[in-house]
Amino acid sequence: MIEFWVVFTGLLVGVTCGIAGVFLILRRMSMIADAISHTVLFGIVMAYLITQTLNGFWMLVGAAFAGILTAYLVQLLHSSGIQEDAAIGVVFTSLFAAGVLLITLFAGNVHLDVEHVLMGEIAFVPWDKWTLLGLAMPKAVWMLLLVLVINIAFLLLFFKEMKLATFDPVYAATLGIPVVFLHYGFMTSISFTTVAAFDSVGAILVVAMLIGPAATSYLISKTIKQMFVYSMLFGAAASVIGYYLAKFWDTSIAGMMATTVGFIFIVTFICQKIVERRKKVLVHKLETS
């Protein structure tokens, strides 16, 4: 049963991050995911200092606050003439450092250490359970299921608007679509996804789950809907395969999951290039015959 919960948690991480990562790739915001994965530490620490509890709900609230704050500050600096990559670097290093300092000063005796937040440990997930409506499941599973529902709901409600705002934000704004609201709503969902994955793959490795499967699906998808399906499948496959490879080699589970994400991307990329080259050769033969 313990192995089931570990595999199921990894599966949820892959699917949840796979959904969230698609628009990150399409909107060319991959580095924002890296920034938020670090700055949510600041939001989590602030939530603890205010509420004096490690309750998962307040952790999500704090993470959402940090994600929105990160997106707002990056946008503010970028609008002021600073290059976007420089703005992201300044914001995420500053807020992450502030989170580390707050832990050191005010939460040193609390189970809120930086290593746990950054690296995670999926093997410990089955031991921390919540019981809701008479059903006992690991806390990470409850949180991931909640965030998965939020991501799916956001996608179903605003899919057309997000698609238009992604490819032509100026035209979307002229049609009355709340582009700014969608942007910050999307950043909130990324924050939720990031903090929900802390207990399983950690803040750093969740970036691989957010970006890798979506980037892989981008290589072979012809429509956005296909991209969502492939991204979820690649994320789920990387999580499950990574777990069993880590078990076989007795190594870091989260690290092996992220490595598997990279391996799947490389294999898909090579195969896609081979197919493209064969198509070009075939077209050339048809034109010269």
Coordinates of C-alpha atoms in Angstrom, one line a residue:
M1 CA 0.0 0.0 0.0
I2 CA 2.9 2.4 0.7
E3 CA 4.3 1.8 -2.8
F4 CA 0.8 2.5 -4.2
W5 CA 0.6 5.9 -2.6
V6 CA 4.1 6.9 -3.7
V7 CA 3.4 5.9 -7.3
F8 CA -0.1 7.5 -7.2
T9 CA 1.4 10.7 -5.8
G10 CA 4.0 10.8 -8.6
L11 CA 1.3 10.2 -11.1
L12 CA -0.7 13.1 -9.8
V13 CA 2.3 15.3 -9.9
G14 CA 3.0 14.4 -13.5
V15 CA -0.6 15.0 -14.6
T16 CA -1.1 18.2 -12.6
C17 CA 2.2 19.8 -13.7
G18 CA 1.5 18.5 -17.3
I19 CA -1.7 20.5 -17.5
A20 CA -0.2 23.7 -15.9
G21 CA 2.9 23.6 -18.1
V22 CA 1.2 23.8 -21.5
F23 CA 0.4 27.5 -21.4
L24 CA 3.7 28.2 -19.8
I25 CA 5.4 26.9 -22.9
L26 CA 3.0 28.6 -25.3
R27 CA 3.3 31.9 -23.5
R28 CA 7.1 31.6 -23.4
M29 CA 7.1 31.9 -19.6
S30 CA 9.2 28.9 -18.6
M31 CA 11.6 31.0 -16.4
I32 CA 8.6 32.4 -14.5
A33 CA 7.9 28.8 -13.4
D34 CA 11.5 28.7 -12.0
A35 CA 11.0 32.0 -10.2
I36 CA 7.7 31.0 -8.7
S37 CA 9.1 27.6 -7.6
H38 CA 11.6 29.5 -5.5
T39 CA 9.6 32.5 -4.3
V40 CA 6.7 30.4 -2.9
L41 CA 9.0 29.7 0.0
F42 CA 8.6 33.3 1.0
G43 CA 4.8 32.9 0.8
I44 CA 4.8 29.7 2.8
V45 CA 7.0 31.2 5.6
M46 CA 4.8 34.3 5.7
A47 CA 1.7 32.1 6.0
Y48 CA 3.2 30.2 8.9
L49 CA 4.3 33.4 10.7
I50 CA 0.8 34.9 10.4
T51 CA -1.2 31.8 11.2
Q52 CA 1.3 29.9 13.4
T53 CA 0.2 26.7 11.7
L54 CA 1.5 24.4 8.8
N55 CA -2.1 23.8 7.7
G56 CA -2.1 22.9 4.0
F57 CA -4.8 25.4 3.1
W58 CA -2.9 28.4 4.4
M59 CA 0.3 27.1 2.7
L60 CA -1.7 27.3 -0.6
V61 CA -2.9 30.8 0.2
G62 CA 0.7 31.9 1.0
A63 CA 2.0 30.3 -2.2
A64 CA -0.7 32.0 -4.3
F65 CA 0.2 35.3 -2.7
A66 CA 3.9 34.8 -3.5
G67 CA 3.2 33.7 -7.1
I68 CA 1.0 36.7 -7.7
L69 CA 3.5 39.0 -6.1
T70 CA 6.3 37.5 -8.2
A71 CA 4.3 38.0 -11.4
Y72 CA 3.3 41.5 -10.5
L73 CA 6.9 42.6 -9.6
V74 CA 8.4 41.0 -12.7
Q75 CA 5.7 42.8 -14.9
L76 CA 6.3 46.1 -13.0
L77 CA 10.1 46.0 -13.6
H78 CA 9.7 44.8 -17.2
S79 CA 7.2 47.7 -17.9
S80 CA 9.8 50.1 -16.4
G81 CA 12.3 49.2 -19.1
I82 CA 14.2 46.3 -17.4
Q83 CA 14.7 43.2 -19.5
E84 CA 12.4 40.4 -18.6
D85 CA 15.1 37.9 -17.7
A86 CA 16.8 40.4 -15.5
A87 CA 13.6 41.3 -13.8
I88 CA 12.9 37.6 -13.1
G89 CA 16.4 37.1 -11.7
V90 CA 16.1 40.1 -9.4
V91 CA 12.7 39.2 -8.1
F92 CA 13.1 35.5 -7.5
T93 CA 16.5 35.8 -5.8
S94 CA 15.3 38.6 -3.6
L95 CA 12.1 36.9 -2.4
F96 CA 13.8 33.5 -2.1
A97 CA 16.5 35.0 0.0
A98 CA 13.9 36.8 2.2
G99 CA 12.2 33.4 2.7
V100 CA 15.4 31.8 3.8
L101 CA 16.2 34.6 6.2
L102 CA 12.7 34.5 7.7
I103 CA 13.0 30.7 8.3
T104 CA 16.4 31.2 10.0
L105 CA 15.2 34.1 12.2
F106 CA 11.6 33.0 13.1
A107 CA 11.0 29.4 12.2
G108 CA 14.2 27.6 13.0
N109 CA 12.5 25.1 15.2
V110 CA 9.7 24.3 12.8
H111 CA 9.6 21.5 10.2
L112 CA 10.0 24.1 7.4
D113 CA 13.6 23.7 6.4
V114 CA 14.9 24.8 3.0
E115 CA 16.2 21.4 2.0
H116 CA 12.8 19.8 2.4
V117 CA 11.1 22.6 0.4
L118 CA 13.7 22.4 -2.4
M119 CA 14.3 18.7 -2.7
G120 CA 11.2 17.0 -1.3
E121 CA 11.0 13.3 -0.4
I122 CA 8.2 11.4 -2.0
A123 CA 9.0 8.3 0.0
F124 CA 7.7 10.0 3.2
V125 CA 4.4 11.0 1.6
P126 CA 2.3 8.0 2.8
W127 CA 3.1 8.6 6.4
D128 CA 1.5 12.1 6.6
K129 CA -2.3 11.5 6.2
W130 CA -5.4 13.6 6.4
T131 CA -8.8 12.1 7.0
L132 CA -11.7 13.8 5.2
L133 CA -15.2 12.5 5.0
G134 CA -14.0 9.2 6.5
L135 CA -11.4 8.7 3.8
A136 CA -7.8 8.7 4.9
M137 CA -5.2 9.6 2.2
P138 CA -1.8 11.2 2.3
K139 CA -1.8 15.0 2.6
A140 CA 0.1 15.4 -0.6
V141 CA -2.6 13.4 -2.5
W142 CA -5.4 15.6 -1.1
M143 CA -3.5 18.8 -2.0
L144 CA -2.6 17.5 -5.5
L145 CA -6.2 16.4 -6.2
L146 CA -7.4 19.9 -5.1
V147 CA -5.0 21.6 -7.4
L148 CA -5.7 19.2 -10.2
V149 CA -9.4 20.2 -9.9
I150 CA -8.5 23.9 -9.8
N151 CA -6.3 23.6 -12.9
I152 CA -9.0 21.6 -14.8
A153 CA -11.7 24.1 -13.8
F154 CA -9.6 27.1 -14.9
L155 CA -8.9 25.4 -18.2
L156 CA -12.5 24.6 -18.9
L157 CA -13.8 28.0 -17.9
F158 CA -11.1 30.1 -19.7
F159 CA -9.7 27.9 -22.4
K160 CA -10.8 30.1 -25.4
E161 CA -9.9 33.3 -23.6
M162 CA -6.5 31.9 -22.6
K163 CA -5.8 30.7 -26.1
L164 CA -6.6 34.1 -27.6
A165 CA -4.7 36.0 -24.9
T166 CA -1.7 33.8 -25.5
F167 CA -1.4 34.2 -29.2
D168 CA -2.8 37.7 -29.7
P169 CA -3.1 39.6 -26.4
V170 CA -3.7 43.0 -28.0
Y171 CA -6.7 41.6 -30.1
A172 CA -8.0 39.8 -27.0
A173 CA -7.9 43.1 -25.0
T174 CA -9.9 44.9 -27.8
L175 CA -12.5 42.2 -27.5
G176 CA -12.9 43.0 -23.8
I177 CA -11.2 39.8 -22.6
P178 CA -9.6 40.5 -19.1
V179 CA -6.0 39.7 -20.2
V180 CA -4.5 41.0 -16.9
F181 CA -7.0 38.9 -14.8
L182 CA -6.2 35.8 -16.8
H183 CA -2.5 36.4 -16.4
Y184 CA -2.6 36.6 -12.6
G185 CA -5.2 33.8 -12.4
F186 CA -2.8 31.6 -14.4
M187 CA 0.1 32.6 -12.1
T188 CA -2.0 31.7 -9.1
S189 CA -2.7 28.2 -10.6
I190 CA 1.1 27.8 -11.2
S191 CA 1.7 28.7 -7.5
F192 CA -0.8 26.2 -6.3
T193 CA 0.7 23.5 -8.5
T194 CA 4.2 24.3 -7.2
V195 CA 3.4 24.2 -3.5
A196 CA 1.3 21.1 -3.9
A197 CA 4.3 19.2 -5.3
F198 CA 6.6 20.2 -2.5
D199 CA 6.1 17.0 -0.5
S200 CA 6.7 14.8 -3.6
V201 CA 9.4 16.3 -5.9
G202 CA 10.4 19.6 -4.2
A203 CA 10.4 23.2 -5.5
I204 CA 13.4 22.8 -7.8
L205 CA 12.5 19.5 -9.4
V206 CA 8.9 20.6 -10.0
V207 CA 10.2 22.9 -12.6
A208 CA 11.2 19.9 -14.6
M209 CA 7.7 18.5 -14.3
L210 CA 6.1 21.8 -15.3
I211 CA 8.3 22.4 -18.3
G212 CA 9.6 19.0 -19.6
P213 CA 6.4 17.2 -20.5
A214 CA 4.8 20.3 -22.0
A215 CA 8.0 21.0 -24.1
T216 CA 8.0 17.4 -25.2
S217 CA 4.4 17.5 -26.2
Y218 CA 5.0 20.7 -28.1
L219 CA 7.4 18.8 -30.5
I220 CA 4.7 16.4 -31.7
S221 CA 1.4 18.1 -31.2
K222 CA -0.7 19.7 -34.0
T223 CA -3.3 21.3 -31.8
I224 CA -3.4 22.7 -28.3
K225 CA -5.8 20.0 -27.1
Q226 CA -3.3 17.3 -28.3
M227 CA -0.6 19.2 -26.4
F228 CA -2.5 18.9 -23.2
V229 CA -3.2 15.2 -23.6
Y230 CA 0.4 14.4 -24.5
S231 CA 1.8 16.6 -21.7
M232 CA -0.3 14.8 -19.1
L233 CA 0.8 11.4 -20.5
F234 CA 4.5 12.3 -20.6
G235 CA 4.3 13.7 -17.1
A236 CA 2.6 10.6 -15.8
A237 CA 4.9 8.3 -17.6
A238 CA 8.0 10.1 -16.3
S239 CA 6.8 9.9 -12.7
V240 CA 5.9 6.2 -12.8
I241 CA 9.0 5.1 -14.8
G242 CA 11.2 7.4 -12.7
Y243 CA 10.0 5.8 -9.5
Y244 CA 10.7 2.2 -10.6
L245 CA 14.1 3.2 -12.0
A246 CA 14.9 4.9 -8.7
K247 CA 13.8 1.8 -6.8
F248 CA 15.9 -0.5 -9.0
W249 CA 19.0 1.6 -8.6
D250 CA 18.3 2.7 -5.0
T251 CA 18.7 6.4 -5.7
S252 CA 16.7 9.7 -5.4
I253 CA 13.1 9.2 -6.5
A254 CA 12.5 12.8 -7.3
G255 CA 15.8 13.1 -9.1
M256 CA 15.2 10.1 -11.2
M257 CA 11.7 11.4 -12.1
A258 CA 13.2 14.6 -13.4
T259 CA 16.0 12.7 -15.2
T260 CA 13.3 10.6 -16.9
V261 CA 11.5 13.8 -18.0
G262 CA 14.7 14.9 -19.7
F263 CA 15.3 11.5 -21.3
I264 CA 11.8 11.4 -22.7
F265 CA 12.3 14.9 -24.2
I266 CA 15.7 14.0 -25.8
V267 CA 14.3 10.7 -27.3
T268 CA 11.2 12.5 -28.6
F269 CA 13.3 15.4 -30.0
I270 CA 15.7 13.0 -31.9
C271 CA 12.8 10.9 -33.2
Q272 CA 11.0 14.1 -34.4
K273 CA 14.1 15.3 -36.2
I274 CA 14.5 11.9 -37.9
V275 CA 10.9 11.9 -39.1
E276 CA 11.3 15.5 -40.4
R277 CA 14.5 14.6 -42.3
R278 CA 12.8 11.5 -43.9
K279 CA 9.9 13.7 -44.9
K280 CA 12.3 16.2 -46.6
V281 CA 14.1 13.4 -48.4
L282 CA 10.8 11.9 -49.6
V283 CA 9.5 15.3 -50.8
H284 CA 12.8 15.9 -52.6
K285 CA 12.6 12.5 -54.3
L286 CA 9.0 13.2 -55.4
E287 CA 10.0 16.7 -56.8
T288 CA 13.0 15.3 -58.8
S289 CA 11.2 12.2 -60.1

